[in-house]
PDB file of C-alpha atoms and ligand atoms in Angstrom:
ATOM      1  CA  UNK A   1      65.754  86.254 146.489  1.00  0.00           C
ATOM      2  CA  UNK A   2      68.661  87.712 144.933  1.00  0.00           C
ATOM      3  CA  UNK A   3      66.974  91.020 144.850  1.00  0.00           C
ATOM      4  CA  UNK A   4      66.461  90.683 148.414  1.00  0.00           C
ATOM      5  CA  UNK A   5      70.006  89.981 149.300  1.00  0.00           C
ATOM      6  CA  UNK A   6      71.126  93.254 147.265  1.00  0.00           C
ATOM      7  CA  UNK A   7      68.134  95.153 149.162  1.00  0.00           C
ATOM      8  CA  UNK A   8      69.499  93.611 152.340  1.00  0.00           C
ATOM      9  CA  UNK A   9      73.102  94.410 151.611  1.00  0.00           C
ATOM     10  CA  UNK A  10      72.221  98.568 150.533  1.00  0.00           C
ATOM     11  CA  UNK A  11      70.215  98.792 153.938  1.00  0.00           C
ATOM     12  CA  UNK A  12      73.204  97.207 156.199  1.00  0.00           C
ATOM     13  CA  UNK A  13      75.701  99.404 154.652  1.00  0.00           C
ATOM     14  CA  UNK A  14      73.645 102.634 154.882  1.00  0.00           C
ATOM     15  CA  UNK A  15      72.823 101.960 158.297  1.00  0.00           C
ATOM     16  CA  UNK A  16      76.083 101.103 159.057  1.00  0.00           C
ATOM     17  CA  UNK A  17      78.096 103.807 157.020  1.00  0.00           C
ATOM     18  CA  UNK A  18      76.431 105.837 154.946  1.00  0.00           C
ATOM     19  CA  UNK A  19      74.133 107.253 157.825  1.00  0.00           C
ATOM     20  CA  UNK A  20      72.571 109.513 155.722  1.00  0.00           C
ATOM     21  CA  UNK A  21      71.172 112.886 157.038  1.00  0.00           C
ATOM     22  CA  UNK A  22      67.298 112.295 157.739  1.00  0.00           C
ATOM     23  CA  UNK A  23      66.376 115.022 155.677  1.00  0.00           C
ATOM     24  CA  UNK A  24      66.759 112.826 152.575  1.00  0.00           C
ATOM     25  CA  UNK A  25      64.061 110.557 153.553  1.00  0.00           C
ATOM     26  CA  UNK A  26      61.787 113.335 154.084  1.00  0.00           C
ATOM     27  CA  UNK A  27      62.790 113.842 150.242  1.00  0.00           C
ATOM     28  CA  UNK A  28      61.759 110.502 149.359  1.00  0.00           C
ATOM     29  CA  UNK A  29      58.839 110.478 151.568  1.00  0.00           C
ATOM     30  CA  UNK A  30      57.466 114.055 149.950  1.00  0.00           C
ATOM     31  CA  UNK A  31      58.205 112.784 146.288  1.00  0.00           C
ATOM     32  CA  UNK A  32      55.707 109.238 147.495  1.00  0.00           C
ATOM     33  CA  UNK A  33      53.224 112.111 148.898  1.00  0.00           C
ATOM     34  CA  UNK A  34      53.374 113.669 145.167  1.00  0.00           C
ATOM     35  CA  UNK A  35      52.640 111.035 143.362  1.00  0.00           C
ATOM     36  CA  UNK A  36      56.108 110.554 141.859  1.00  0.00           C
ATOM     37  CA  UNK A  37      57.810 107.208 139.980  1.00  0.00           C
ATOM     38  CA  UNK A  38      60.616 106.052 142.674  1.00  0.00           C
ATOM     39  CA  UNK A  39      63.001 106.187 140.257  1.00  0.00           C
ATOM     40  CA  UNK A  40      65.812 108.528 141.900  1.00  0.00           C
ATOM     41  CA  UNK A  41      69.061 107.127 142.781  1.00  0.00           C
ATOM     42  CA  UNK A  42      69.815 105.195 146.085  1.00  0.00           C
ATOM     43  CA  UNK A  43      71.193 106.952 149.009  1.00  0.00           C
ATOM     44  CA  UNK A  44      74.859 104.793 148.855  1.00  0.00           C
ATOM     45  CA  UNK A  45      74.936 105.645 145.008  1.00  0.00           C
ATOM     46  CA  UNK A  46      74.143 109.743 146.348  1.00  0.00           C
ATOM     47  CA  UNK A  47      77.092 109.281 148.820  1.00  0.00           C
ATOM     48  CA  UNK A  48      79.699 108.085 146.237  1.00  0.00           C
ATOM     49  CA  UNK A  49      78.008 111.291 144.514  1.00  0.00           C
ATOM     50  CA  UNK A  50      78.753 113.262 147.072  1.00  0.00           C
ATOM     51  CA  UNK A  51      82.501 111.626 147.674  1.00  0.00           C
ATOM     52  CA  UNK A  52      83.283 112.534 144.188  1.00  0.00           C
ATOM     53  CA  UNK A  53      82.051 115.793 144.248  1.00  0.00           C
ATOM     54  CA  UNK A  54      84.631 116.300 147.185  1.00  0.00           C
ATOM     55  CA  UNK A  55      87.692 114.504 145.621  1.00  0.00           C
ATOM     56  CA  UNK A  56      87.149 116.437 142.676  1.00  0.00           C
ATOM     57  CA  UNK A  57      87.541 119.714 144.356  1.00  0.00           C
ATOM     58  CA  UNK A  58      84.687 120.180 142.108  1.00  0.00           C
ATOM     59  CA  UNK A  59      82.557 123.794 142.713  1.00  0.00           C
ATOM     60  CA  UNK A  60      79.872 124.058 139.767  1.00  0.00           C
ATOM     61  CA  UNK A  61      77.782 121.305 138.665  1.00  0.00           C
ATOM     62  CA  UNK A  62      74.953 120.795 136.083  1.00  0.00           C
ATOM     63  CA  UNK A  63      71.843 117.859 136.428  1.00  0.00           C
ATOM     64  CA  UNK A  64      69.903 116.908 133.494  1.00  0.00           C
ATOM     65  CA  UNK A  65      66.529 115.681 135.152  1.00  0.00           C
ATOM     66  CA  UNK A  66      65.731 116.724 138.609  1.00  0.00           C
ATOM     67  CA  UNK A  67      62.847 114.840 139.557  1.00  0.00           C
ATOM     68  CA  UNK A  68      62.032 115.573 143.633  1.00  0.00           C
ATOM     69  CA  UNK A  69      65.683 116.843 144.055  1.00  0.00           C
ATOM     70  CA  UNK A  70      67.285 113.956 145.495  1.00  0.00           C
ATOM     71  CA  UNK A  71      70.147 113.078 143.421  1.00  0.00           C
ATOM     72  CA  UNK A  72      70.259 117.006 143.449  1.00  0.00           C
ATOM     73  CA  UNK A  73      70.729 117.437 147.516  1.00  0.00           C
ATOM     74  CA  UNK A  74      73.539 114.517 147.294  1.00  0.00           C
ATOM     75  CA  UNK A  75      75.557 116.127 144.584  1.00  0.00           C
ATOM     76  CA  UNK A  76      75.291 119.843 146.509  1.00  0.00           C
ATOM     77  CA  UNK A  77      75.960 118.195 149.761  1.00  0.00           C
ATOM     78  CA  UNK A  78      79.377 117.392 148.524  1.00  0.00           C
ATOM     79  CA  UNK A  79      79.959 121.329 147.228  1.00  0.00           C
ATOM     80  CA  UNK A  80      81.774 124.043 149.115  1.00  0.00           C
ATOM     81  CA  UNK A  81      80.765 127.695 149.694  1.00  0.00           C
ATOM     82  CA  UNK A  82      80.618 129.550 146.614  1.00  0.00           C
ATOM     83  CA  UNK A  83      80.120 125.986 144.653  1.00  0.00           C
ATOM     84  CA  UNK A  84      76.979 126.369 141.877  1.00  0.00           C
ATOM     85  CA  UNK A  85      74.823 123.675 140.938  1.00  0.00           C
ATOM     86  CA  UNK A  86      72.006 124.097 138.318  1.00  0.00           C
ATOM     87  CA  UNK A  87      69.290 121.417 137.865  1.00  0.00           C
ATOM     88  CA  UNK A  88      67.446 121.326 134.713  1.00  0.00           C
ATOM     89  CA  UNK A  89      63.442 119.647 134.804  1.00  0.00           C
ATOM     90  CA  UNK A  90      61.086 119.487 132.051  1.00  0.00           C
ATOM     91  CA  UNK A  91      58.005 119.164 134.524  1.00  0.00           C
ATOM     92  CA  UNK A  92      56.922 122.444 136.552  1.00  0.00           C
ATOM     93  CA  UNK A  93      55.353 120.820 139.278  1.00  0.00           C
ATOM     94  CA  UNK A  94      58.218 118.599 139.967  1.00  0.00           C
ATOM     95  CA  UNK A  95      60.616 121.505 139.825  1.00  0.00           C
ATOM     96  CA  UNK A  96      58.124 123.186 142.661  1.00  0.00           C
ATOM     97  CA  UNK A  97      58.180 119.994 145.195  1.00  0.00           C
ATOM     98  CA  UNK A  98      62.271 120.054 144.120  1.00  0.00           C
ATOM     99  CA  UNK A  99      62.999 123.470 145.319  1.00  0.00           C
ATOM    100  CA  UNK A 100      60.706 122.799 148.526  1.00  0.00           C
ATOM    101  CA  UNK A 101      62.752 119.705 149.034  1.00  0.00           C
ATOM    102  CA  UNK A 102      66.340 121.473 148.374  1.00  0.00           C
ATOM    103  CA  UNK A 103      64.952 124.217 151.033  1.00  0.00           C
ATOM    104  CA  UNK A 104      65.199 121.615 153.665  1.00  0.00           C
ATOM    105  CA  UNK A 105      69.074 121.767 153.831  1.00  0.00           C
ATOM    106  CA  UNK A 106      71.173 124.590 153.743  1.00  0.00           C
ATOM    107  CA  UNK A 107      73.673 123.808 151.579  1.00  0.00           C
ATOM    108  CA  UNK A 108      76.782 126.108 151.236  1.00  0.00           C
ATOM    109  CA  UNK A 109      76.231 126.337 147.676  1.00  0.00           C
ATOM    110  CA  UNK A 110      73.955 127.649 145.481  1.00  0.00           C
ATOM    111  CA  UNK A 111      71.386 125.502 144.227  1.00  0.00           C
ATOM    112  CA  UNK A 112      69.239 126.379 141.126  1.00  0.00           C
ATOM    113  CA  UNK A 113      66.378 124.389 139.204  1.00  0.00           C
ATOM    114  CA  UNK A 114      65.799 125.678 135.914  1.00  0.00           C
ATOM    115  CA  UNK A 115      62.392 124.422 134.250  1.00  0.00           C
ATOM    116  CA  UNK A 116      62.332 123.814 130.711  1.00  0.00           C
ATOM    117  CA  UNK A 117      63.025 121.749 128.382  1.00  0.00           C
ATOM    118  CA  UNK A 118      67.023 120.582 128.710  1.00  0.00           C
ATOM    119  CA  UNK A 119      68.265 120.352 125.554  1.00  0.00           C
ATOM    120  CA  UNK A 120      66.972 123.931 124.777  1.00  0.00           C
ATOM    121  CA  UNK A 121      68.369 125.198 128.073  1.00  0.00           C
ATOM    122  CA  UNK A 122      71.808 123.403 127.634  1.00  0.00           C
ATOM    123  CA  UNK A 123      71.938 125.165 123.687  1.00  0.00           C
ATOM    124  CA  UNK A 124      71.163 128.730 125.505  1.00  0.00           C
ATOM    125  CA  UNK A 125      74.211 128.414 127.994  1.00  0.00           C
ATOM    126  CA  UNK A 126      76.503 127.151 124.964  1.00  0.00           C
ATOM    127  CA  UNK A 127      75.552 130.630 123.970  1.00  0.00           C
ATOM    128  CA  UNK A 128      75.976 132.527 126.757  1.00  0.00           C
ATOM    129  CA  UNK A 129      79.055 133.101 128.726  1.00  0.00           C
ATOM    130  CA  UNK A 130      78.501 129.623 131.048  1.00  0.00           C
ATOM    131  CA  UNK A 131      81.782 128.602 132.278  1.00  0.00           C
ATOM    132  CA  UNK A 132      82.360 124.851 132.046  1.00  0.00           C
ATOM    133  CA  UNK A 133      80.719 122.683 134.400  1.00  0.00           C
ATOM    134  CA  UNK A 134      83.416 120.557 136.701  1.00  0.00           C
ATOM    135  CA  UNK A 135      80.614 117.444 136.877  1.00  0.00           C
ATOM    136  CA  UNK A 136      77.553 116.910 134.876  1.00  0.00           C
ATOM    137  CA  UNK A 137      74.915 114.276 135.868  1.00  0.00           C
ATOM    138  CA  UNK A 138      72.903 113.029 133.077  1.00  0.00           C
ATOM    139  CA  UNK A 139      69.334 111.625 134.182  1.00  0.00           C
ATOM    140  CA  UNK A 140      66.853 112.985 132.002  1.00  0.00           C
ATOM    141  CA  UNK A 141      65.087 111.025 129.018  1.00  0.00           C
ATOM    142  CA  UNK A 142      67.098 108.348 127.853  1.00  0.00           C
ATOM    143  CA  UNK A 143      65.697 108.625 124.615  1.00  0.00           C
ATOM    144  CA  UNK A 144      67.802 112.071 124.468  1.00  0.00           C
ATOM    145  CA  UNK A 145      71.028 111.057 126.132  1.00  0.00           C
ATOM    146  CA  UNK A 146      72.904 111.622 122.775  1.00  0.00           C
ATOM    147  CA  UNK A 147      72.229 114.981 122.855  1.00  0.00           C
ATOM    148  CA  UNK A 148      72.797 115.803 126.103  1.00  0.00           C
ATOM    149  CA  UNK A 149      76.179 114.355 126.018  1.00  0.00           C
ATOM    150  CA  UNK A 150      76.804 116.154 122.948  1.00  0.00           C
ATOM    151  CA  UNK A 151      75.756 119.081 125.289  1.00  0.00           C
ATOM    152  CA  UNK A 152      77.514 118.212 127.765  1.00  0.00           C
ATOM    153  CA  UNK A 153      80.591 118.184 126.236  1.00  0.00           C
ATOM    154  CA  UNK A 154      80.499 121.418 124.445  1.00  0.00           C
ATOM    155  CA  UNK A 155      79.627 123.068 128.245  1.00  0.00           C
ATOM    156  CA  UNK A 156      83.119 120.937 129.481  1.00  0.00           C
ATOM    157  CA  UNK A 157      86.609 121.646 130.262  1.00  0.00           C
ATOM    158  CA  UNK A 158      89.426 119.116 130.112  1.00  0.00           C
ATOM    159  CA  UNK A 159      88.947 117.054 133.676  1.00  0.00           C
ATOM    160  CA  UNK A 160      85.337 117.336 133.582  1.00  0.00           C
ATOM    161  CA  UNK A 161      83.223 114.148 134.816  1.00  0.00           C
ATOM    162  CA  UNK A 162      80.432 113.088 133.205  1.00  0.00           C
ATOM    163  CA  UNK A 163      77.953 110.703 135.029  1.00  0.00           C
ATOM    164  CA  UNK A 164      75.344 108.987 133.322  1.00  0.00           C
ATOM    165  CA  UNK A 165      72.352 107.008 135.070  1.00  0.00           C
ATOM    166  CA  UNK A 166      70.491 104.065 134.019  1.00  0.00           C
ATOM    167  CA  UNK A 167      72.918 102.834 131.356  1.00  0.00           C
ATOM    168  CA  UNK A 168      72.281  99.110 131.865  1.00  0.00           C
ATOM    169  CA  UNK A 169      68.424  98.815 133.276  1.00  0.00           C
ATOM    170  CA  UNK A 170      68.488  95.174 134.412  1.00  0.00           C
ATOM    171  CA  UNK A 171      70.136  94.489 130.911  1.00  0.00           C
ATOM    172  CA  UNK A 172      67.177  95.553 128.969  1.00  0.00           C
ATOM    173  CA  UNK A 173      69.222  97.804 126.974  1.00  0.00           C
ATOM    174  CA  UNK A 174      71.532  94.784 125.582  1.00  0.00           C
ATOM    175  CA  UNK A 175      68.251  93.011 124.705  1.00  0.00           C
ATOM    176  CA  UNK A 176      68.607  93.552 120.810  1.00  0.00           C
ATOM    177  CA  UNK A 177      64.922  91.957 120.087  1.00  0.00           C
ATOM    178  CA  UNK A 178      62.947  94.794 122.247  1.00  0.00           C
ATOM    179  CA  UNK A 179      64.093  97.925 120.309  1.00  0.00           C
ATOM    180  CA  UNK A 180      62.964 101.068 122.593  1.00  0.00           C
ATOM    181  CA  UNK A 181      63.649 104.664 122.311  1.00  0.00           C
ATOM    182  CA  UNK A 182      65.241 104.591 125.618  1.00  0.00           C
ATOM    183  CA  UNK A 183      67.760 101.162 124.050  1.00  0.00           C
ATOM    184  CA  UNK A 184      68.613 102.873 120.939  1.00  0.00           C
ATOM    185  CA  UNK A 185      69.213 106.168 123.142  1.00  0.00           C
ATOM    186  CA  UNK A 186      71.721 104.373 125.329  1.00  0.00           C
ATOM    187  CA  UNK A 187      73.323 102.229 123.044  1.00  0.00           C
ATOM    188  CA  UNK A 188      73.961 105.464 120.452  1.00  0.00           C
ATOM    189  CA  UNK A 189      75.195 107.379 123.653  1.00  0.00           C
ATOM    190  CA  UNK A 190      77.724 104.819 123.945  1.00  0.00           C
ATOM    191  CA  UNK A 191      78.766 104.691 120.291  1.00  0.00           C
ATOM    192  CA  UNK A 192      79.291 108.445 120.642  1.00  0.00           C
ATOM    193  CA  UNK A 193      81.532 107.918 123.688  1.00  0.00           C
ATOM    194  CA  UNK A 194      83.362 105.459 121.871  1.00  0.00           C
ATOM    195  CA  UNK A 195      83.863 107.328 118.738  1.00  0.00           C
ATOM    196  CA  UNK A 196      85.475 110.455 120.368  1.00  0.00           C
ATOM    197  CA  UNK A 197      89.040 110.626 121.418  1.00  0.00           C
ATOM    198  CA  UNK A 198      88.520 113.117 124.169  1.00  0.00           C
ATOM    199  CA  UNK A 199      86.263 110.782 126.343  1.00  0.00           C
ATOM    200  CA  UNK A 200      87.746 108.174 128.408  1.00  0.00           C
ATOM    201  CA  UNK A 201      85.227 105.948 130.028  1.00  0.00           C
ATOM    202  CA  UNK A 202      83.685 102.947 131.650  1.00  0.00           C
ATOM    203  CA  UNK A 203      80.357 101.704 132.703  1.00  0.00           C
ATOM    204  CA  UNK A 204      79.929 100.558 136.465  1.00  0.00           C
ATOM    205  CA  UNK A 205      77.287  97.659 137.189  1.00  0.00           C
ATOM    206  CA  UNK A 206      75.269  98.211 139.764  1.00  0.00           C
ATOM    207  CA  UNK A 207      73.042  96.204 141.905  1.00  0.00           C
ATOM    208  CA  UNK A 208      70.945  97.288 145.066  1.00  0.00           C
ATOM    209  CA  UNK A 209      67.304  98.456 146.425  1.00  0.00           C
ATOM    210  CA  UNK A 210      67.415 100.297 142.654  1.00  0.00           C
ATOM    211  CA  UNK A 211      67.938  96.198 140.763  1.00  0.00           C
ATOM    212  CA  UNK A 212      70.398  95.804 138.700  1.00  0.00           C
ATOM    213  CA  UNK A 213      71.278  98.777 136.807  1.00  0.00           C
ATOM    214  CA  UNK A 214      74.920 101.125 136.092  1.00  0.00           C
ATOM    215  CA  UNK A 215      76.229 104.014 135.498  1.00  0.00           C
ATOM    216  CA  UNK A 216      78.579 105.203 133.031  1.00  0.00           C
ATOM    217  CA  UNK A 217      81.662 107.373 134.207  1.00  0.00           C
ATOM    218  CA  UNK A 218      83.071 110.018 131.288  1.00  0.00           C
ATOM    219  CA  UNK A 219      86.014 112.021 131.852  1.00  0.00           C
ATOM    220  CA  UNK A 220      86.890 115.283 129.140  1.00  0.00           C
ATOM    221  CA  UNK A 221      90.381 115.288 127.922  1.00  0.00           C
TER     222      UNK A 221
HETATM  223  C1  DHB B   1      63.744 105.525 134.597  1.00  0.00           C
HETATM  224  C2  DHB B   1      64.523 106.796 134.733  1.00  0.00           C
HETATM  225  C3  DHB B   1      65.379 106.949 135.418  1.00  0.00           C
HETATM  226  O1  DHB B   1      66.192 108.108 135.613  1.00  0.00           O
HETATM  227  C4  DHB B   1      65.256 106.047 136.661  1.00  0.00           C
HETATM  228  O2  DHB B   1      66.850 106.167 137.505  1.00  0.00           O
HETATM  229  C5  DHB B   1      64.834 104.810 136.570  1.00  0.00           C
HETATM  230  C6  DHB B   1      64.246 104.327 135.675  1.00  0.00           C
HETATM  231  C7  DHB B   1      62.346 105.159 133.954  1.00  0.00           C
HETATM  232  O3  DHB B   1      62.051 106.455 133.010  1.00  0.00           O
HETATM  233  O4  DHB B   1      61.754 104.246 134.077  1.00  0.00           O
HETATM  234 MG1   MG B   2      67.826 107.850 136.382  1.00  0.00          MG
END
C-alpha cells in the first residue's frame, strides 16, 4: 500500500508539473525492449537534475554509469550551448543503445558516451588536460563508489557538485547482518566523505516509483 501511494504521488506530479518530453518515455521503452534492468532514475528526479544543472550554471558534467542514457538525457537537458557531458559505460551494447537514445534529442550541449572501465577512464582523465567538471553523477558499480569518489575529487574544482545514486537501497545499506560488496562500497564511500574536510555533504532519502532510496549531495571546497 505504501509503495502504491508513493507511486501514485509520483505519477500525479509527473503529469501535473514535470510533464516530461515524450522522448524520455521513448528511451524507457527502448531500454525495456533491449532487456535492460529498469533501474534508471525516475522522471521526477531527472527534472531535479536538470534544474540543478541550470541553477548551478553547470557547463561540464561527468556521469559514471550510462545504462540506457536516461539520466544522461535529463542532465544534458539542463546544459547550455557550448556545454559538455561525458558519460562512462562499461558495457559496449548499452553504450550503443544509449547513443541511439540520446540521438532522439537535439541537445545544445555536446554529449558523449565513452565505453570502458570507469576507473580506468577517470584515471586517464586525471593524466591529461581534462578541465574539472562542474557536476559529477556517480551511478556505476556500487562496490566501486570509493574509487569513483577519489577520482571525482581529483576531477573537481571548488564548487563542484558530486551526486551519488542508490545510497539507501530500501535501507539495505544499514542492515549490518548482510554484508554485500555494494553495502561495503557505499559505507566506505560515506566514511571517506566524513573524513575529508574539503567535502560538505548530505544524504537525501527518497520515496517514489523507485521505492525507498537516496542520493548523496557533496560539494567540494
Ligand atoms: C541498481 C543499480 C542502480 O544504479 C540503481 O539505481 C538501482 C539498482 C542495482 O544494481 O541493483
Ligand atoms: Mg542508480
